[in-house]
Amino acid sequence: MKRLRNNRNITGLLFVSPWIIGFLIFTAFPLLYSLFLSFQQVKITTDGIKTKFVKFGNYEYAFTVDGTFLDRVMTYLEEMVISVPIIIVFSLIIALLLNQKVKFRGVFRTIFFLPVIIASGPVIKELIDQGITTIPSIEQYAIYQTLNENPEGFFNGILLYLIKNLIVILWYSGVQILIFLAALQKMDKQIFDAAKIDGASNWEFFWKITLPSLVPMIVVNLIYTIVTYSVFSLNPIIEHIQKNMFKVDTGYGYASALSWIYFLIIAAALAIAVGAMTLKRKKNYT
Amino acid sequence: MQTKTQHVNKYYFKTKRMFLGMQGTDGLLFKLLIYGLLIGIGFVYLYPLLYMGVYSFKSLDDLLNPLVNWIPTQFYTGNYEQANKVMDFFSTLMETLYVTVLPALAQTAVAAVVGYGLARFDFKGKKIIFVLVLATFIIPPQVTLIPRYIFFNELNILGSLSAFLLPATFGQGLNSAIFILIFYQFFRAVPKALEEAAQLDGAGHFRIFFTIALPMALPAIIISFLFSFVWYWNETYLAAIYFGDALTTLPLQLQKFVATYQKMFPAEMGVSGGNQLNEGIKMAGTVLSILPLLIVYFITQRWFVEGVDRSGITGE
């Protein structure tokens, strides 16, 4: 019996082995190697790569000399803080709408998911360049003009960013809508009936039952949104990393340091977002 | 008086229901609101596509004419002819398919195998592997890019399909974690009894996987393949770095569109119209670069939508 179980263990490992090998070669090793490179000055010579240990030189450079990087990180964080909640709330609203008994639900689902298919950097860039991603003919409205004249100030900046990028932000929500929708459709109808008998209003029902039960999905969507938002090729930080990779004076070492800083920022953002969600959840239940 | 409050109450509840998204007696107001919102938001979603489509058929006269807005005065296909030349559409399409379909197939096959292993077997360290699989999703490709680049350079596979294919074959392709998760969820749902029955008939684990589990997982296979296909298609960042000039894809061609155009049709002094790059031509190029994906999507959209249902990210 024991041999049989051992056998099963080995077979299971065998199935997973391609992934383990791949992880070691294509993920774990590169991860460590790029961490190593980030502390080096990398020179490419005809004999191959020459490295020189520079301690935290690359990191210091990123935070002190390279103004562009810090600048772009700040913009990225600002935009993320604005966009991610909007994407989540917006996709939840659409999912709630689609969860109604509407005709042509399939058609609407098809439309809302469409951007996921064409979300490639160059296409979106082309659309942004043409100014198609703003709200149609917004320029004609007074509010836009006033905002455009005073782009200073925190809220004005946010509003302006929203107006200019609304369609792109909405375009990020395709997968999230479907995740929420699937969760809503899996919800037990009996809870609804029971709550109704107990005299819960729909309003209460939403806040006390629907929303709390969606919390895991909100976490999933948060992670998904932050990750896809961060690795999207139009992201200016990524452009910056790529530019430095092929620069002679900075090169691989510095680019590695940048990508590690960026990785840590994303990880921190994820940790904060997920942490905040789960904390709130605990409070709700106790 | 009472009827009035009742009335007010009724509308009050209806409006409330709109926010709550619960089924109930659907009043007219409520329906109007929902359809209004859905159609309005749907329009905003489609607006860039409509704009692209319309502008790609506009001749220069139409573009310059402020009276022509949404409907071009003539069905003008010149933009597409130009864009086709600039992008070398058909041969680029073939190349794009080559660098997207093969990695997508490899990715799907490996995800199926690994997902099966994780779903049906218990072995030491399984939990750790599972966590690592999920972790690979949040590692930005930029972090592993440089070492991989150096590594591929040494293997001499930069500029060839292997730069995409090799990681995909070992479960480290684009978003591989999601596909492994899809298969994991799928195979977990296969009843154990089926496996046991096959075992009594003398089938080994691999035979069970190939003859029983895999055929049942057809939906998951289709979903994984379609999503990998689309994601590889849209991947321009890695493609540009790994492939260099050796291989190109439609999105990459779109990225270089302006530069290529100017090289092919150098602006001539005094000649107006004919050779100048305009919005219409650019839009035609954009349409061409997404057209194949749109066609695939409209044929298979049912699977895409189901895919998210099945991915397991929505359950448990």
Coordinates of C-alpha atoms in Angstrom, one line a residue:
Chain A
M1 CA 0.0 0.0 0.0
K2 CA 2.8 2.3 0.9
R3 CA 4.6 1.6 -2.3
L4 CA 1.5 2.3 -4.2
R5 CA 1.2 5.7 -2.6
N6 CA 4.8 6.4 -3.3
N7 CA 4.2 5.5 -6.8
R8 CA 1.3 8.0 -7.0
N9 CA 3.6 10.6 -5.5
I10 CA 6.2 10.1 -8.1
T11 CA 3.6 10.1 -10.9
G12 CA 2.2 13.4 -9.6
L13 CA 5.7 14.9 -9.5
L14 CA 6.3 13.6 -13.0
F15 CA 3.3 15.5 -14.3
V16 CA 4.4 18.7 -12.6
S17 CA 8.0 18.3 -13.5
P18 CA 8.0 20.3 -16.8
W19 CA 6.8 23.3 -14.7
I20 CA 9.4 22.7 -12.0
I21 CA 12.2 22.6 -14.5
G22 CA 10.9 25.6 -16.3
F23 CA 10.4 27.5 -13.1
L24 CA 14.0 26.9 -12.1
I25 CA 15.5 27.8 -15.5
F26 CA 13.2 30.5 -16.7
T27 CA 12.0 32.2 -13.6
A28 CA 13.9 31.4 -10.4
F29 CA 17.3 31.6 -11.9
P30 CA 16.6 34.8 -13.9
L31 CA 15.1 36.3 -10.9
L32 CA 18.2 35.7 -8.8
Y33 CA 20.5 36.6 -11.6
S34 CA 18.8 40.0 -12.2
L35 CA 19.0 40.6 -8.5
F36 CA 22.7 39.9 -8.8
L37 CA 23.0 42.1 -11.8
S38 CA 21.3 45.0 -10.1
F39 CA 24.3 45.3 -7.8
Q40 CA 26.7 45.3 -10.7
Q41 CA 27.9 47.5 -13.4
V42 CA 27.5 45.4 -16.5
K43 CA 29.8 45.8 -19.5
I44 CA 29.3 43.9 -22.6
T45 CA 32.5 43.0 -24.3
T46 CA 33.4 40.7 -27.1
D47 CA 34.3 38.0 -24.6
G48 CA 30.9 38.2 -23.0
I49 CA 29.6 40.0 -20.0
K50 CA 31.9 41.7 -17.6
T51 CA 30.5 42.7 -14.2
K52 CA 31.8 44.9 -11.5
F53 CA 30.3 45.0 -8.1
V54 CA 29.0 48.5 -7.3
K55 CA 27.1 47.8 -4.1
F56 CA 23.9 49.9 -4.0
G57 CA 25.2 52.2 -6.7
N58 CA 22.5 51.4 -9.2
Y59 CA 19.8 51.9 -6.6
E60 CA 21.2 55.1 -5.4
Y61 CA 21.4 56.3 -8.9
A62 CA 17.7 55.5 -9.4
F63 CA 16.6 57.5 -6.4
T64 CA 19.1 60.4 -6.6
V65 CA 20.3 61.1 -10.2
D66 CA 17.6 59.6 -12.4
G67 CA 14.8 62.1 -12.0
T68 CA 12.7 60.6 -14.8
F69 CA 12.4 57.3 -13.0
L70 CA 11.1 58.7 -9.7
D71 CA 8.8 61.0 -11.6
R72 CA 7.3 58.2 -13.6
V73 CA 6.9 56.0 -10.5
M74 CA 5.0 58.8 -8.8
T75 CA 2.7 59.3 -11.8
Y76 CA 2.2 55.5 -12.0
L77 CA 1.2 55.3 -8.4
E78 CA -1.1 58.3 -8.6
E79 CA -2.8 56.9 -11.7
M80 CA -3.1 53.5 -10.2
V81 CA -4.7 54.8 -7.0
I82 CA -7.3 56.6 -9.2
S83 CA -7.8 54.0 -11.8
V84 CA -8.0 50.7 -9.8
P85 CA -10.9 51.6 -7.6
I86 CA -12.7 53.0 -10.6
I87 CA -12.2 49.8 -12.6
I88 CA -13.4 47.7 -9.7
V89 CA -16.5 49.8 -8.9
F90 CA -17.3 50.2 -12.5
S91 CA -17.0 46.5 -13.3
L92 CA -19.1 45.7 -10.3
I93 CA -21.8 48.0 -11.5
I94 CA -21.8 46.6 -15.0
A95 CA -21.9 43.1 -13.6
L96 CA -24.9 44.0 -11.4
L97 CA -26.6 45.4 -14.5
L98 CA -25.9 42.4 -16.6
N99 CA -27.0 40.1 -13.8
Q100 CA -30.5 41.5 -14.3
K101 CA -32.9 39.7 -16.5
V102 CA -32.0 41.7 -19.6
K103 CA -32.5 40.7 -23.2
F104 CA -29.4 40.5 -25.3
R105 CA -27.3 39.8 -22.3
G106 CA -24.9 37.8 -24.5
V107 CA -24.5 40.8 -26.9
F108 CA -23.6 43.1 -24.0
R109 CA -21.2 40.7 -22.5
T110 CA -19.6 40.3 -25.9
I111 CA -19.2 44.1 -26.2
F112 CA -17.8 44.6 -22.7
F113 CA -15.3 41.8 -23.1
L114 CA -14.2 43.0 -26.6
P115 CA -11.4 45.3 -25.4
V116 CA -9.6 42.4 -23.7
I117 CA -9.0 41.0 -27.2
I118 CA -7.5 44.1 -28.7
A119 CA -5.6 45.4 -25.7
S120 CA -2.2 45.6 -27.3
G121 CA 0.1 48.5 -26.7
P122 CA 0.4 49.8 -30.2
V123 CA -3.3 49.7 -30.9
I124 CA -4.1 51.6 -27.7
K125 CA -1.3 54.0 -28.4
E126 CA -2.7 54.7 -31.8
L127 CA -6.2 55.3 -30.3
I128 CA -4.8 57.6 -27.6
D129 CA -2.8 59.5 -30.2
Q130 CA -5.9 60.1 -32.2
G131 CA -7.7 61.3 -29.1
I132 CA -10.4 58.7 -29.3
T133 CA -10.0 57.6 -25.7
T134 CA -11.6 60.7 -24.2
I135 CA -15.3 61.1 -23.8
P136 CA -16.7 61.9 -27.2
S137 CA -16.7 65.7 -27.8
I138 CA -15.9 66.5 -24.2
E139 CA -13.9 69.5 -25.4
Q140 CA -17.0 71.4 -26.1
Y141 CA -18.2 71.4 -22.5
A142 CA -17.4 74.2 -20.1
I143 CA -16.2 71.9 -17.3
Y144 CA -13.5 70.5 -19.5
Q145 CA -12.3 73.9 -20.5
T146 CA -12.2 75.2 -17.0
L147 CA -10.3 72.2 -15.9
N148 CA -7.9 72.4 -18.8
E149 CA -7.1 76.0 -17.9
N150 CA -6.3 75.1 -14.3
P151 CA -4.6 71.8 -14.5
E152 CA -2.9 72.4 -11.1
G153 CA -4.4 71.1 -7.9
F154 CA -5.0 67.6 -6.9
F155 CA -8.6 67.1 -7.7
N156 CA -8.4 69.0 -11.0
G157 CA -5.6 66.8 -12.0
I158 CA -7.5 63.6 -11.2
L159 CA -10.6 64.8 -13.0
L160 CA -8.6 65.8 -16.0
Y161 CA -6.9 62.5 -16.1
L162 CA -10.2 60.7 -15.8
I163 CA -11.8 62.6 -18.6
K164 CA -8.8 62.1 -20.9
N165 CA -8.5 58.4 -20.2
L166 CA -12.0 57.3 -19.4
I167 CA -12.3 54.9 -22.3
V168 CA -8.9 53.3 -21.6
I169 CA -9.8 52.9 -17.9
L170 CA -13.1 51.3 -18.9
W171 CA -11.4 49.1 -21.4
Y172 CA -9.4 47.6 -18.6
S173 CA -12.5 46.2 -17.0
G174 CA -13.5 43.3 -19.3
V175 CA -12.2 40.4 -17.3
Q176 CA -13.2 41.9 -14.0
I177 CA -16.8 42.3 -15.2
L178 CA -17.0 38.6 -16.1
I179 CA -15.4 37.6 -12.8
F180 CA -18.0 39.6 -10.8
L181 CA -20.8 38.4 -13.1
A182 CA -19.8 34.7 -12.6
A183 CA -19.8 35.2 -8.9
L184 CA -23.1 36.9 -8.9
Q185 CA -24.7 34.1 -10.9
K186 CA -23.3 31.5 -8.5
M187 CA -24.9 33.2 -5.5
D188 CA -27.5 31.1 -3.8
K189 CA -31.0 32.3 -4.6
Q190 CA -32.3 30.8 -1.3
I191 CA -30.3 33.3 0.8
F192 CA -32.2 36.0 -1.0
D193 CA -35.6 34.5 -0.2
A194 CA -34.6 33.9 3.4
A195 CA -33.5 37.5 3.8
K196 CA -36.7 38.7 2.2
I197 CA -38.7 36.7 4.7
D198 CA -36.7 38.3 7.5
G199 CA -37.7 41.6 6.1
A200 CA -34.4 42.7 4.6
S201 CA -34.8 45.4 2.0
N202 CA -32.9 45.1 -1.2
W203 CA -30.6 47.9 -0.1
E204 CA -29.7 46.1 3.1
F205 CA -29.4 42.9 1.1
F206 CA -26.8 44.4 -1.2
W207 CA -24.6 45.8 1.6
K208 CA -25.0 43.0 4.1
I209 CA -25.1 39.9 1.8
T210 CA -24.1 40.5 -1.8
L211 CA -21.1 42.8 -1.2
P212 CA -19.6 40.8 1.7
S213 CA -19.9 37.6 -0.3
L214 CA -18.2 39.3 -3.2
V215 CA -15.2 40.3 -1.1
P216 CA -13.0 37.4 -2.3
M217 CA -13.8 38.3 -5.9
I218 CA -12.9 41.9 -5.2
V219 CA -9.6 40.7 -3.9
V220 CA -9.1 38.6 -7.0
N221 CA -10.0 41.5 -9.2
L222 CA -7.7 43.9 -7.3
I223 CA -4.8 41.6 -7.9
Y224 CA -5.7 41.0 -11.5
T225 CA -6.2 44.7 -12.1
I226 CA -3.0 45.9 -10.4
V227 CA -0.9 43.2 -12.2
T228 CA -2.3 43.8 -15.7
Y229 CA -2.1 47.5 -15.2
S230 CA 1.5 47.3 -14.1
V231 CA 2.9 45.0 -16.8
F232 CA 1.1 46.7 -19.7
S233 CA 3.6 47.7 -22.3
L234 CA 2.5 51.3 -22.5
N235 CA 3.3 51.8 -18.9
P236 CA 6.0 54.6 -18.9
I237 CA 8.1 52.9 -16.2
I238 CA 8.4 49.9 -18.5
E239 CA 9.4 52.1 -21.4
H240 CA 12.0 53.6 -19.1
I241 CA 13.4 50.3 -18.1
Q242 CA 13.7 49.2 -21.7
K243 CA 15.4 52.4 -22.7
N244 CA 18.0 52.0 -20.0
M245 CA 18.6 48.4 -20.9
F246 CA 20.1 49.3 -24.2
K247 CA 21.8 52.5 -23.0
V248 CA 25.6 52.3 -23.0
D249 CA 26.2 54.3 -19.8
T250 CA 23.6 52.5 -17.7
G251 CA 23.0 49.1 -19.3
Y252 CA 21.7 45.8 -17.9
G253 CA 22.9 46.4 -14.3
Y254 CA 20.9 49.6 -13.9
A255 CA 17.9 48.3 -15.8
S256 CA 17.9 45.2 -13.5
A257 CA 17.9 47.5 -10.5
L258 CA 15.0 49.5 -11.9
S259 CA 13.0 46.4 -12.6
W260 CA 13.6 45.1 -9.1
I261 CA 12.5 48.4 -7.6
Y262 CA 9.5 48.2 -9.8
F263 CA 8.8 44.7 -8.7
L264 CA 9.0 45.6 -5.1
I265 CA 6.6 48.5 -5.7
I266 CA 4.1 46.3 -7.3
A267 CA 4.4 43.7 -4.6
A268 CA 3.9 46.4 -2.0
A269 CA 0.9 47.8 -3.8
L270 CA -0.6 44.3 -3.9
A271 CA 0.1 43.7 -0.3
I272 CA -1.5 46.9 0.8
A273 CA -4.6 46.4 -1.4
V274 CA -5.1 42.8 -0.4
G275 CA -4.3 43.6 3.2
A276 CA -6.8 46.4 3.3
M277 CA -9.5 44.2 1.9
T278 CA -9.0 41.3 4.2
L279 CA -8.8 43.6 7.3
K280 CA -12.1 45.1 6.4
R281 CA -13.5 41.7 5.9
K282 CA -12.5 40.5 9.4
K283 CA -14.1 43.6 10.9
N284 CA -17.4 42.8 9.1
Y285 CA -17.6 39.3 10.5
T286 CA -16.8 40.0 14.1
Chain B
M1 CA -53.0 60.3 0.2
Q2 CA -52.1 56.7 0.9
T3 CA -52.0 55.7 -2.7
K4 CA -49.6 58.5 -3.3
T5 CA -47.2 57.3 -0.7
Q6 CA -47.6 53.8 -2.1
H7 CA -46.7 55.2 -5.5
V8 CA -43.7 56.9 -4.2
N9 CA -42.7 53.8 -2.3
K10 CA -43.0 51.8 -5.5
Y11 CA -40.7 54.0 -7.4
Y12 CA -38.4 54.2 -4.5
F13 CA -38.1 50.5 -4.4
K14 CA -37.6 50.2 -8.1
T15 CA -34.8 52.7 -8.1
K16 CA -33.3 50.8 -5.2
R17 CA -33.5 47.6 -7.1
M18 CA -31.5 49.1 -9.9
F19 CA -28.6 49.4 -7.5
L20 CA -29.1 46.1 -5.8
G21 CA -29.3 44.0 -8.9
M22 CA -31.8 41.6 -7.5
Q23 CA -34.6 40.1 -9.5
G24 CA -38.0 41.4 -8.8
T25 CA -41.0 42.7 -10.6
D26 CA -39.3 44.8 -13.3
G27 CA -41.1 48.0 -13.8
L28 CA -40.8 50.0 -17.0
L29 CA -38.7 52.8 -15.4
F30 CA -36.3 50.2 -14.1
K31 CA -36.0 48.5 -17.4
L32 CA -35.5 51.8 -19.2
L33 CA -32.7 52.7 -16.8
I34 CA -30.9 49.4 -17.2
Y35 CA -31.1 49.3 -21.0
G36 CA -30.2 53.0 -21.1
L37 CA -27.1 52.4 -19.0
L38 CA -26.1 49.3 -20.9
I39 CA -26.5 50.8 -24.3
G40 CA -24.8 54.0 -23.2
I41 CA -21.8 52.3 -21.7
G42 CA -21.8 49.9 -24.6
F43 CA -21.5 52.8 -27.0
V44 CA -18.6 54.2 -25.0
Y45 CA -16.9 50.8 -25.3
L46 CA -17.5 50.6 -29.0
Y47 CA -16.8 54.2 -29.7
P48 CA -13.0 53.8 -30.5
L49 CA -13.8 50.9 -32.8
L50 CA -16.6 52.8 -34.7
Y51 CA -14.3 55.8 -35.0
M52 CA -11.5 53.6 -36.4
G53 CA -13.8 51.9 -38.8
V54 CA -15.3 55.2 -40.1
Y55 CA -12.0 57.1 -40.4
S56 CA -10.3 54.2 -42.2
F57 CA -12.8 54.7 -45.0
K58 CA -12.4 58.4 -45.3
S59 CA -10.7 59.8 -48.3
L60 CA -8.5 62.9 -47.8
D61 CA -11.3 65.2 -48.9
D62 CA -13.6 63.7 -46.3
L63 CA -11.0 64.1 -43.7
L64 CA -10.5 67.7 -44.4
N65 CA -14.1 68.5 -44.8
P66 CA -15.5 69.6 -41.5
L67 CA -19.1 68.7 -42.7
V68 CA -18.3 65.1 -43.0
N69 CA -18.3 63.5 -39.6
W70 CA -19.6 60.0 -39.2
I71 CA -20.5 59.0 -42.7
P72 CA -17.9 59.3 -45.5
T73 CA -19.2 60.6 -48.8
Q74 CA -17.8 57.7 -50.7
F75 CA -16.6 54.2 -50.0
Y76 CA -12.9 54.8 -50.2
T77 CA -10.6 51.9 -49.8
G78 CA -7.3 53.7 -50.7
N79 CA -6.3 53.9 -47.1
Y80 CA -6.4 50.1 -46.8
E81 CA -4.4 49.7 -50.0
Q82 CA -1.7 52.0 -48.5
A83 CA -1.8 50.4 -45.1
N84 CA -1.6 46.9 -46.7
K85 CA 1.5 47.9 -48.5
V86 CA 3.1 49.5 -45.4
M87 CA 2.4 46.5 -43.2
D88 CA 2.8 43.9 -45.8
F89 CA -0.3 42.5 -44.4
F90 CA -0.5 38.9 -45.6
S91 CA 3.0 37.9 -45.0
T92 CA 3.0 39.6 -41.6
L93 CA -0.2 37.9 -40.8
M94 CA 1.4 34.5 -41.5
E95 CA 4.4 35.4 -39.4
T96 CA 2.1 36.6 -36.6
L97 CA 0.2 33.4 -36.6
Y98 CA 3.5 31.4 -36.6
V99 CA 4.7 33.2 -33.4
T100 CA 1.4 33.1 -31.6
V101 CA -0.2 29.7 -32.5
L102 CA 2.8 27.6 -31.7
P103 CA 3.6 29.1 -28.2
A104 CA -0.2 29.0 -27.5
L105 CA -0.3 25.3 -28.3
A106 CA 2.7 24.6 -26.2
Q107 CA 1.4 26.6 -23.3
T108 CA -1.9 24.9 -23.4
A109 CA -0.4 21.4 -23.5
V110 CA 1.9 22.0 -20.6
A111 CA -0.8 23.7 -18.5
A112 CA -3.0 20.7 -19.0
V113 CA -0.2 18.3 -17.8
V114 CA 0.8 20.4 -14.9
G115 CA -2.8 21.2 -13.9
Y116 CA -3.6 17.5 -14.0
G117 CA -0.6 16.7 -11.8
L118 CA -1.7 19.3 -9.2
A119 CA -5.3 18.4 -9.3
R120 CA -5.2 14.6 -9.1
F121 CA -2.1 13.8 -7.0
D122 CA -0.9 14.5 -3.6
F123 CA 2.8 14.7 -3.2
K124 CA 5.3 16.3 -1.0
G125 CA 5.8 20.0 -1.6
K126 CA 2.6 20.3 -3.7
K127 CA 1.4 23.3 -1.7
I128 CA 4.7 25.1 -2.2
I129 CA 4.6 24.5 -5.9
F130 CA 1.0 25.7 -6.0
V131 CA 2.0 28.9 -4.3
L132 CA 4.9 29.3 -6.6
V133 CA 2.7 28.8 -9.6
L134 CA 0.5 31.7 -8.4
A135 CA 3.5 33.8 -7.6
T136 CA 4.7 33.6 -11.1
F137 CA 1.6 35.6 -12.1
I138 CA 2.6 38.7 -10.2
I139 CA 6.3 38.7 -11.2
P140 CA 6.5 41.4 -13.8
P141 CA 8.1 40.0 -17.0
Q142 CA 10.6 42.9 -16.9
V143 CA 12.4 41.4 -13.9
T144 CA 13.3 38.2 -15.7
L145 CA 13.7 39.8 -19.1
I146 CA 17.3 40.8 -18.9
P147 CA 18.7 37.4 -17.7
R148 CA 16.5 35.6 -20.1
Y149 CA 17.7 37.9 -22.9
I150 CA 21.4 37.2 -22.0
F151 CA 20.6 33.5 -21.6
F152 CA 18.8 33.3 -25.0
N153 CA 21.6 35.2 -26.5
E154 CA 24.1 32.6 -25.4
L155 CA 21.8 29.8 -26.7
N156 CA 21.7 31.8 -29.9
I157 CA 17.9 31.7 -30.1
L158 CA 17.2 35.4 -30.1
G159 CA 15.3 36.4 -33.2
S160 CA 13.8 33.0 -33.4
L161 CA 10.5 31.5 -32.3
S162 CA 12.3 29.5 -29.6
A163 CA 12.5 32.7 -27.5
F164 CA 8.8 32.4 -27.0
L165 CA 8.3 28.7 -27.4
L166 CA 10.9 27.5 -24.9
P167 CA 9.5 29.3 -21.8
A168 CA 6.0 28.3 -23.0
T169 CA 6.9 24.6 -23.2
F170 CA 8.1 24.7 -19.6
G171 CA 5.0 26.5 -18.2
Q172 CA 6.7 29.9 -17.9
G173 CA 4.9 31.6 -20.8
L174 CA 2.6 34.6 -20.7
N175 CA 0.2 34.2 -17.8
S176 CA 0.9 30.5 -17.7
A177 CA -0.3 30.5 -14.1
I178 CA -3.8 31.3 -15.1
F179 CA -4.0 28.4 -17.5
I180 CA -2.6 26.0 -15.0
L181 CA -5.3 27.2 -12.7
I182 CA -8.0 26.6 -15.3
F183 CA -6.9 23.0 -15.8
Y184 CA -6.5 22.5 -12.1
Q185 CA -10.1 23.5 -11.5
F186 CA -11.3 21.5 -14.4
F187 CA -9.5 18.3 -13.5
R188 CA -10.5 18.5 -9.9
A189 CA -14.1 18.3 -10.9
V190 CA -13.6 15.0 -12.8
P191 CA -15.1 12.3 -10.5
K192 CA -12.6 10.0 -8.8
A193 CA -14.7 7.0 -9.6
L194 CA -14.0 7.3 -13.2
E195 CA -10.3 7.2 -12.6
E196 CA -10.7 4.2 -10.3
A197 CA -12.8 2.3 -12.9
A198 CA -10.1 2.9 -15.5
Q199 CA -7.5 1.7 -13.1
L200 CA -9.4 -1.5 -12.4
D201 CA -9.3 -2.0 -16.2
G202 CA -5.6 -1.8 -16.0
A203 CA -5.0 1.7 -17.3
G204 CA -1.9 3.5 -16.1
H205 CA -1.9 7.1 -15.0
F206 CA -0.7 8.4 -18.3
R207 CA -3.2 6.4 -20.2
I208 CA -6.0 7.7 -18.0
F209 CA -4.7 11.2 -18.6
F210 CA -4.7 10.9 -22.3
T211 CA -7.7 8.8 -22.9
I212 CA -10.1 9.9 -20.2
A213 CA -9.1 13.2 -18.6
L214 CA -7.9 15.1 -21.7
P215 CA -10.9 14.4 -23.9
M216 CA -13.1 15.6 -21.1
A217 CA -11.2 18.8 -20.7
L218 CA -11.9 19.9 -24.3
P219 CA -13.5 23.2 -23.1
A220 CA -10.6 24.0 -21.0
I221 CA -8.2 23.3 -23.8
I222 CA -10.1 25.6 -26.2
I223 CA -10.3 28.3 -23.6
S224 CA -6.5 28.1 -22.8
F225 CA -5.6 28.1 -26.4
L226 CA -7.7 31.1 -27.3
F227 CA -6.5 33.2 -24.4
S228 CA -2.9 32.3 -25.0
F229 CA -3.3 33.0 -28.6
V230 CA -4.7 36.5 -27.9
W231 CA -2.2 37.3 -25.3
Y232 CA 0.8 36.2 -27.4
W233 CA -0.7 38.2 -30.3
N234 CA -0.9 41.3 -28.2
E235 CA 2.5 41.0 -26.6
T236 CA 4.7 43.6 -28.3
Y237 CA 7.1 44.4 -25.5
L238 CA 8.8 41.0 -25.2
A239 CA 8.4 40.3 -28.9
A240 CA 10.2 43.5 -29.8
I241 CA 13.1 42.7 -27.6
Y242 CA 13.4 38.9 -28.2
F243 CA 12.7 39.0 -32.0
G244 CA 14.5 42.1 -32.9
D245 CA 14.2 42.5 -36.7
A246 CA 14.1 38.8 -37.4
L247 CA 10.5 38.2 -36.8
T248 CA 7.6 40.6 -36.8
T249 CA 3.9 40.7 -35.9
L250 CA 1.0 42.9 -36.9
P251 CA 1.1 44.9 -33.7
L252 CA 4.8 45.4 -34.1
Q253 CA 4.2 46.6 -37.6
L254 CA 1.7 49.0 -36.4
Q255 CA 4.1 50.3 -33.9
K256 CA 6.6 51.1 -36.7
F257 CA 3.8 52.2 -39.0
V258 CA 4.7 55.9 -39.3
A259 CA 8.4 55.2 -39.7
T260 CA 7.8 52.5 -42.4
Y261 CA 5.4 54.7 -44.2
Q262 CA 7.8 57.6 -44.4
K263 CA 10.5 55.3 -45.7
M264 CA 8.2 53.9 -48.3
F265 CA 6.6 57.1 -49.4
P266 CA 9.0 59.9 -48.8
A267 CA 7.2 63.2 -48.6
E268 CA 7.6 65.0 -51.9
M269 CA 7.7 68.7 -52.1
G270 CA 4.8 70.3 -53.8
V271 CA 2.8 67.1 -54.1
S272 CA -0.2 67.3 -51.9
G273 CA -2.5 64.5 -50.9
G274 CA -1.2 61.4 -52.6
N275 CA 1.7 60.5 -50.5
Q276 CA 1.1 62.3 -47.2
L277 CA 0.4 60.0 -44.2
N278 CA -3.0 60.9 -42.8
E279 CA -5.3 59.8 -40.1
G280 CA -7.3 57.6 -42.4
I281 CA -4.3 55.6 -43.4
K282 CA -3.2 55.2 -39.8
M283 CA -6.7 54.1 -38.8
A284 CA -6.8 51.6 -41.6
G285 CA -3.5 50.2 -40.4
T286 CA -4.9 49.9 -36.9
V287 CA -8.0 48.1 -38.2
L288 CA -5.8 45.7 -40.1
S289 CA -3.7 44.9 -37.1
I290 CA -6.8 43.9 -35.0
L291 CA -9.0 42.6 -37.7
P292 CA -7.9 38.9 -37.5
L293 CA -8.4 39.0 -33.7
L294 CA -11.8 40.5 -34.1
I295 CA -12.8 37.8 -36.5
V296 CA -11.5 35.1 -34.1
Y297 CA -13.3 36.8 -31.3
F298 CA -16.7 37.0 -33.0
I299 CA -16.6 33.4 -34.0
T300 CA -15.4 32.1 -30.6
Q301 CA -16.7 34.7 -28.1
R302 CA -18.8 32.1 -26.3
W303 CA -15.6 30.4 -25.2
F304 CA -13.9 33.6 -24.1
V305 CA -16.8 34.5 -21.9
E306 CA -17.1 30.9 -20.5
G307 CA -13.3 30.9 -20.0
V308 CA -13.5 33.3 -17.1
D309 CA -16.3 31.2 -15.6
R310 CA -14.2 28.1 -15.8
S311 CA -11.0 29.7 -14.8
G312 CA -11.7 28.9 -11.2
I313 CA -10.6 32.4 -10.2
T314 CA -14.3 32.8 -9.7
G315 CA -15.0 29.8 -7.5
E316 CA -13.7 28.7 -4.2

